[in-house]
């Protein structure tokens, strides 16, 4: 598998850029990856403009003109998706929910991939006792059930969307770490690495300038999957009631709907849209990763 | 010999990971803000109960002695008393564990039977247009949050159509709810159907994709070409030669799946009020019932670590290439 991705390149300084350019090319040329990227752009635009697009504040309690609570209203021109039992506008909540989803997803994915890549690089290149220690820590991370861990953690921390980011950073780097390590093992004895070592490059320089560009595509592949994971996890945690209470998220909306008997009342306009939004953004991540897989593992194409 | 040594080293690794997880949990619960005693003693316990627990867990001793006592108690299966249920954590966990196991196993078996069959079919039809629809559909099933899928199924089949109960494992006060025969009662199966379906929809994607790519690989190998050249029927080549070899990684994934699902069931158990270990964990954390939360977490972790071990054994024992190289 590594033959196609690991090429000996004349200028290491440009390797990162080239690596990035290659990935940018995938986003445009692969049909799936392109669709996925478009969806992300759309969600980012909605998140940025939520304040302008949303007709109401997401937590504002609304009243009808005659002073009654505007609770459980069906969809109408004023409220495209109706209102919650507490008289909040569902459509506005849906738009604002994009913000917490993207924030949690992108930040958590960044940390997961950064930590995993670092662990994999150091363990794979240093070998010996460093490798042994790091891999035993990885084994331990694989022995911790993730969702239960987030739940236990939230027993001790203030409710916040950052709990999910913290828990993911502590545990989910494990997959990236192992994969990057095995990739580093295949690269580290190549001649250009030997050459760098002989010519007196520092360990850090070899790691980050010479080896890192070769594993970057794999990191990004894991990153595009981790974004979806983070969004799903945040939704699950909010649904279970351990999420942030000051910020509207899709998981919170679903919990609100579930606890307000929206299911038995058949209030589809309430509990279907947030779930669909999650599905669309997670699938978009899968599509992007599929594009990467094609350049990483070309034999799957046929 | 090599295989035996490898199994022994894998077993040692499992014990090490279990010990490390238990230690991390000990530290998490002790580093908690406030009185360190709150991990085991609820302020509403009587003076006598408090003294008894203080003794049992050595809570008046320094931290390192508490740690030794904690490990000793763990080995004996003593996880303290639940604040909320006023009962031993161990017996509470064993009460609900069969429910979680039943849900997990039924869902996994359905998911893997369907996943393997569809995956093999997709590999066989790999050039057809069918795949262009099937693969995105599979990705969709993996992208939908399990609890949301459960909510949709509840709204349709329970609230709209009234075909299935909306939650729990048994109808309240039903006669069938005692004894081991309860898991085969019609009442139980009716309650099991929707949560198991939800999990199965979520879980079938992995075996499907695995089976498909393994089959694609195996169909290219020499022994398959050989079998074809010998003039064996398509069916025979597909099932007796290709599928058998493609199944191995799927079997490993199944073993891993048991471990991961028992932890991941938390949300589905909550949506369907399924009296399992995940729901117990959620309730324990909501009620600040620390001993119960700690116990439920440890049990889920133990099952997961053990299944990781089993998966590794399966992989080593069943695949001749691995067991010889190693």
mmCIF file with all atom_site columns, C-alpha atoms in Angstrom, chain A residues 32 136 139-140 142-145 147-149 151-152 154-156 174 178 229 232 235-236 239-240 242 251 254 257-258 263-264 266 268 271-272 274-276 278-279 282-283 286-287 290 299-300 302, chain B residues 13 16-17 20-21 24 28-29 32 132 135-136 139-140 142-145 147-148 151-152 154-156 159-160 217 220 260 263-264 266-267 270-272 281-282 285-286 290 297 300-301 304-305 308:
data_model
loop_
_atom_site.group_PDB
_atom_site.id
_atom_site.type_symbol
_atom_site.label_atom_id
_atom_site.label_alt_id
_atom_site.label_comp_id
_atom_site.label_asym_id
_atom_site.label_entity_id
_atom_site.label_seq_id
_atom_site.pdbx_PDB_ins_code
_atom_site.Cartn_x
_atom_site.Cartn_y
_atom_site.Cartn_z
_atom_site.occupancy
_atom_site.B_iso_or_equiv
_atom_site.pdbx_formal_charge
_atom_site.auth_seq_id
_atom_site.auth_comp_id
_atom_site.auth_asym_id
_atom_site.auth_atom_id
_atom_site.pdbx_PDB_model_num
ATOM 1  C CA . UNK A 1 32  ? -17.762 11.973  -3.767 1.00 0.00 ? 32  UNK A CA 1
ATOM 2  C CA . UNK A 1 136 ? 1.452   0.407   25.923 1.00 0.00 ? 136 UNK A CA 1
ATOM 3  C CA . UNK A 1 139 ? -3.169  -0.285  24.395 1.00 0.00 ? 139 UNK A CA 1
ATOM 4  C CA . UNK A 1 140 ? -4.629  1.341   27.504 1.00 0.00 ? 140 UNK A CA 1
ATOM 5  C CA . UNK A 1 142 ? -7.965  0.979   23.420 1.00 0.00 ? 142 UNK A CA 1
ATOM 6  C CA . UNK A 1 143 ? -9.121  -0.536  26.721 1.00 0.00 ? 143 UNK A CA 1
ATOM 7  C CA . UNK A 1 144 ? -11.268 2.453   27.681 1.00 0.00 ? 144 UNK A CA 1
ATOM 8  C CA . UNK A 1 145 ? -14.863 2.348   26.402 1.00 0.00 ? 145 UNK A CA 1
ATOM 9  C CA . UNK A 1 147 ? -18.875 6.795   25.322 1.00 0.00 ? 147 UNK A CA 1
ATOM 10 C CA . UNK A 1 148 ? -19.013 5.551   28.949 1.00 0.00 ? 148 UNK A CA 1
ATOM 11 C CA . UNK A 1 149 ? -15.769 7.459   29.544 1.00 0.00 ? 149 UNK A CA 1
ATOM 12 C CA . UNK A 1 151 ? -20.300 10.119  30.535 1.00 0.00 ? 151 UNK A CA 1
ATOM 13 C CA . UNK A 1 152 ? -18.178 9.470   33.633 1.00 0.00 ? 152 UNK A CA 1
ATOM 14 C CA . UNK A 1 154 ? -19.078 14.716  32.606 1.00 0.00 ? 154 UNK A CA 1
ATOM 15 C CA . UNK A 1 155 ? -20.011 13.625  36.125 1.00 0.00 ? 155 UNK A CA 1
ATOM 16 C CA . UNK A 1 156 ? -17.036 15.635  37.358 1.00 0.00 ? 156 UNK A CA 1
ATOM 17 C CA . UNK A 1 174 ? -5.380  5.712   19.441 1.00 0.00 ? 174 UNK A CA 1
ATOM 18 C CA . UNK A 1 178 ? -1.170  3.047   15.498 1.00 0.00 ? 178 UNK A CA 1
ATOM 19 C CA . UNK A 1 229 ? -17.324 11.001  15.139 1.00 0.00 ? 229 UNK A CA 1
ATOM 20 C CA . UNK A 1 232 ? -22.108 12.108  16.678 1.00 0.00 ? 232 UNK A CA 1
ATOM 21 C CA . UNK A 1 235 ? -25.102 14.682  19.938 1.00 0.00 ? 235 UNK A CA 1
ATOM 22 C CA . UNK A 1 236 ? -25.213 11.476  22.007 1.00 0.00 ? 236 UNK A CA 1
ATOM 23 C CA . UNK A 1 239 ? -29.130 13.611  24.217 1.00 0.00 ? 239 UNK A CA 1
ATOM 24 C CA . UNK A 1 240 ? -28.221 11.775  27.425 1.00 0.00 ? 240 UNK A CA 1
ATOM 25 C CA . UNK A 1 242 ? -24.732 15.671  29.925 1.00 0.00 ? 242 UNK A CA 1
ATOM 26 C CA . UNK A 1 251 ? -28.299 16.667  20.359 1.00 0.00 ? 251 UNK A CA 1
ATOM 27 C CA . UNK A 1 254 ? -33.388 15.891  20.149 1.00 0.00 ? 254 UNK A CA 1
ATOM 28 C CA . UNK A 1 257 ? -38.075 16.682  21.765 1.00 0.00 ? 257 UNK A CA 1
ATOM 29 C CA . UNK A 1 258 ? -37.743 13.233  23.337 1.00 0.00 ? 258 UNK A CA 1
ATOM 30 C CA . UNK A 1 263 ? -42.594 11.179  19.544 1.00 0.00 ? 263 UNK A CA 1
ATOM 31 C CA . UNK A 1 264 ? -45.985 10.167  20.872 1.00 0.00 ? 264 UNK A CA 1
ATOM 32 C CA . UNK A 1 266 ? -46.104 12.750  16.103 1.00 0.00 ? 266 UNK A CA 1
ATOM 33 C CA . UNK A 1 268 ? -42.076 14.998  13.123 1.00 0.00 ? 268 UNK A CA 1
ATOM 34 C CA . UNK A 1 271 ? -37.288 15.548  15.875 1.00 0.00 ? 271 UNK A CA 1
ATOM 35 C CA . UNK A 1 272 ? -36.570 14.729  12.215 1.00 0.00 ? 272 UNK A CA 1
ATOM 36 C CA . UNK A 1 274 ? -31.824 17.845  13.689 1.00 0.00 ? 274 UNK A CA 1
ATOM 37 C CA . UNK A 1 275 ? -31.126 14.151  13.027 1.00 0.00 ? 275 UNK A CA 1
ATOM 38 C CA . UNK A 1 276 ? -31.084 14.728  9.269  1.00 0.00 ? 276 UNK A CA 1
ATOM 39 C CA . UNK A 1 278 ? -26.298 15.269  11.637 1.00 0.00 ? 278 UNK A CA 1
ATOM 40 C CA . UNK A 1 279 ? -26.607 12.546  8.992  1.00 0.00 ? 279 UNK A CA 1
ATOM 41 C CA . UNK A 1 282 ? -21.329 13.069  8.870  1.00 0.00 ? 282 UNK A CA 1
ATOM 42 C CA . UNK A 1 283 ? -21.916 11.525  5.443  1.00 0.00 ? 283 UNK A CA 1
ATOM 43 C CA . UNK A 1 286 ? -17.299 9.987   4.847  1.00 0.00 ? 286 UNK A CA 1
ATOM 44 C CA . UNK A 1 287 ? -17.436 11.137  1.227  1.00 0.00 ? 287 UNK A CA 1
ATOM 45 C CA . UNK A 1 290 ? -13.515 8.111   0.433  1.00 0.00 ? 290 UNK A CA 1
ATOM 46 C CA . UNK A 1 299 ? -5.996  -0.785  -5.786 1.00 0.00 ? 299 UNK A CA 1
ATOM 47 C CA . UNK A 1 300 ? -9.491  -0.495  -4.338 1.00 0.00 ? 300 UNK A CA 1
ATOM 48 C CA . UNK A 1 302 ? -10.983 -1.402  -9.792 1.00 0.00 ? 302 UNK A CA 1
ATOM 49 C CA . UNK B 2 13  ? -1.202  -7.517  27.968 1.00 0.00 ? 13  UNK B CA 1
ATOM 50 C CA . UNK B 2 16  ? -1.992  -5.030  32.233 1.00 0.00 ? 16  UNK B CA 1
ATOM 51 C CA . UNK B 2 17  ? -4.645  -2.984  30.416 1.00 0.00 ? 17  UNK B CA 1
ATOM 52 C CA . UNK B 2 20  ? -4.290  0.366   34.084 1.00 0.00 ? 20  UNK B CA 1
ATOM 53 C CA . UNK B 2 21  ? -7.963  1.146   33.426 1.00 0.00 ? 21  UNK B CA 1
ATOM 54 C CA . UNK B 2 24  ? -7.106  5.471   36.031 1.00 0.00 ? 24  UNK B CA 1
ATOM 55 C CA . UNK B 2 28  ? -10.427 9.981   38.482 1.00 0.00 ? 28  UNK B CA 1
ATOM 56 C CA . UNK B 2 29  ? -12.802 9.245   41.349 1.00 0.00 ? 29  UNK B CA 1
ATOM 57 C CA . UNK B 2 32  ? -12.778 14.673  42.288 1.00 0.00 ? 32  UNK B CA 1
ATOM 58 C CA . UNK B 2 132 ? -23.698 3.017   -6.721 1.00 0.00 ? 132 UNK B CA 1
ATOM 59 C CA . UNK B 2 135 ? -22.668 1.914   -0.824 1.00 0.00 ? 135 UNK B CA 1
ATOM 60 C CA . UNK B 2 136 ? -24.017 5.436   -0.117 1.00 0.00 ? 136 UNK B CA 1
ATOM 61 C CA . UNK B 2 139 ? -22.690 5.015   4.657  1.00 0.00 ? 139 UNK B CA 1
ATOM 62 C CA . UNK B 2 140 ? -25.993 6.706   5.557  1.00 0.00 ? 140 UNK B CA 1
ATOM 63 C CA . UNK B 2 142 ? -23.465 4.503   9.734  1.00 0.00 ? 142 UNK B CA 1
ATOM 64 C CA . UNK B 2 143 ? -23.844 8.282   9.828  1.00 0.00 ? 143 UNK B CA 1
ATOM 65 C CA . UNK B 2 144 ? -27.251 8.328   11.546 1.00 0.00 ? 144 UNK B CA 1
ATOM 66 C CA . UNK B 2 145 ? -27.014 8.740   15.328 1.00 0.00 ? 145 UNK B CA 1
ATOM 67 C CA . UNK B 2 147 ? -30.581 7.283   19.312 1.00 0.00 ? 147 UNK B CA 1
ATOM 68 C CA . UNK B 2 148 ? -32.187 9.274   16.513 1.00 0.00 ? 148 UNK B CA 1
ATOM 69 C CA . UNK B 2 151 ? -36.582 7.732   18.003 1.00 0.00 ? 151 UNK B CA 1
ATOM 70 C CA . UNK B 2 152 ? -37.793 7.457   14.395 1.00 0.00 ? 152 UNK B CA 1
ATOM 71 C CA . UNK B 2 154 ? -40.332 4.423   18.077 1.00 0.00 ? 154 UNK B CA 1
ATOM 72 C CA . UNK B 2 155 ? -42.454 7.151   16.524 1.00 0.00 ? 155 UNK B CA 1
ATOM 73 C CA . UNK B 2 156 ? -43.463 4.929   13.598 1.00 0.00 ? 156 UNK B CA 1
ATOM 74 C CA . UNK B 2 159 ? -46.645 5.442   18.668 1.00 0.00 ? 159 UNK B CA 1
ATOM 75 C CA . UNK B 2 160 ? -48.183 5.578   15.174 1.00 0.00 ? 160 UNK B CA 1
ATOM 76 C CA . UNK B 2 217 ? -9.417  -9.366  -2.695 1.00 0.00 ? 217 UNK B CA 1
ATOM 77 C CA . UNK B 2 220 ? -8.371  -12.207 -7.339 1.00 0.00 ? 220 UNK B CA 1
ATOM 78 C CA . UNK B 2 260 ? -17.592 -2.121  21.606 1.00 0.00 ? 260 UNK B CA 1
ATOM 79 C CA . UNK B 2 263 ? -20.224 0.197   25.742 1.00 0.00 ? 263 UNK B CA 1
ATOM 80 C CA . UNK B 2 264 ? -21.917 1.865   22.795 1.00 0.00 ? 264 UNK B CA 1
ATOM 81 C CA . UNK B 2 266 ? -25.709 3.368   26.264 1.00 0.00 ? 266 UNK B CA 1
ATOM 82 C CA . UNK B 2 267 ? -27.795 5.644   24.057 1.00 0.00 ? 267 UNK B CA 1
ATOM 83 C CA . UNK B 2 270 ? -31.696 5.064   27.162 1.00 0.00 ? 270 UNK B CA 1
ATOM 84 C CA . UNK B 2 271 ? -34.040 5.749   24.233 1.00 0.00 ? 271 UNK B CA 1
ATOM 85 C CA . UNK B 2 272 ? -35.896 2.471   24.750 1.00 0.00 ? 272 UNK B CA 1
ATOM 86 C CA . UNK B 2 281 ? -24.464 3.983   34.047 1.00 0.00 ? 281 UNK B CA 1
ATOM 87 C CA . UNK B 2 282 ? -26.363 7.010   32.730 1.00 0.00 ? 282 UNK B CA 1
ATOM 88 C CA . UNK B 2 285 ? -23.979 9.526   36.740 1.00 0.00 ? 285 UNK B CA 1
ATOM 89 C CA . UNK B 2 286 ? -27.134 11.686  36.672 1.00 0.00 ? 286 UNK B CA 1
ATOM 90 C CA . UNK B 2 290 ? -20.424 7.245   42.265 1.00 0.00 ? 290 UNK B CA 1
ATOM 91 C CA . UNK B 2 297 ? -17.831 1.590   33.816 1.00 0.00 ? 297 UNK B CA 1
ATOM 92 C CA . UNK B 2 300 ? -18.132 -2.386  30.419 1.00 0.00 ? 300 UNK B CA 1
ATOM 93 C CA . UNK B 2 301 ? -14.369 -1.854  30.174 1.00 0.00 ? 301 UNK B CA 1
ATOM 94 C CA . UNK B 2 304 ? -14.361 -4.739  26.016 1.00 0.00 ? 304 UNK B CA 1
ATOM 95 C CA . UNK B 2 305 ? -10.771 -5.560  26.958 1.00 0.00 ? 305 UNK B CA 1
ATOM 96 C CA . UNK B 2 308 ? -10.207 -7.438  22.276 1.00 0.00 ? 308 UNK B CA 1
#
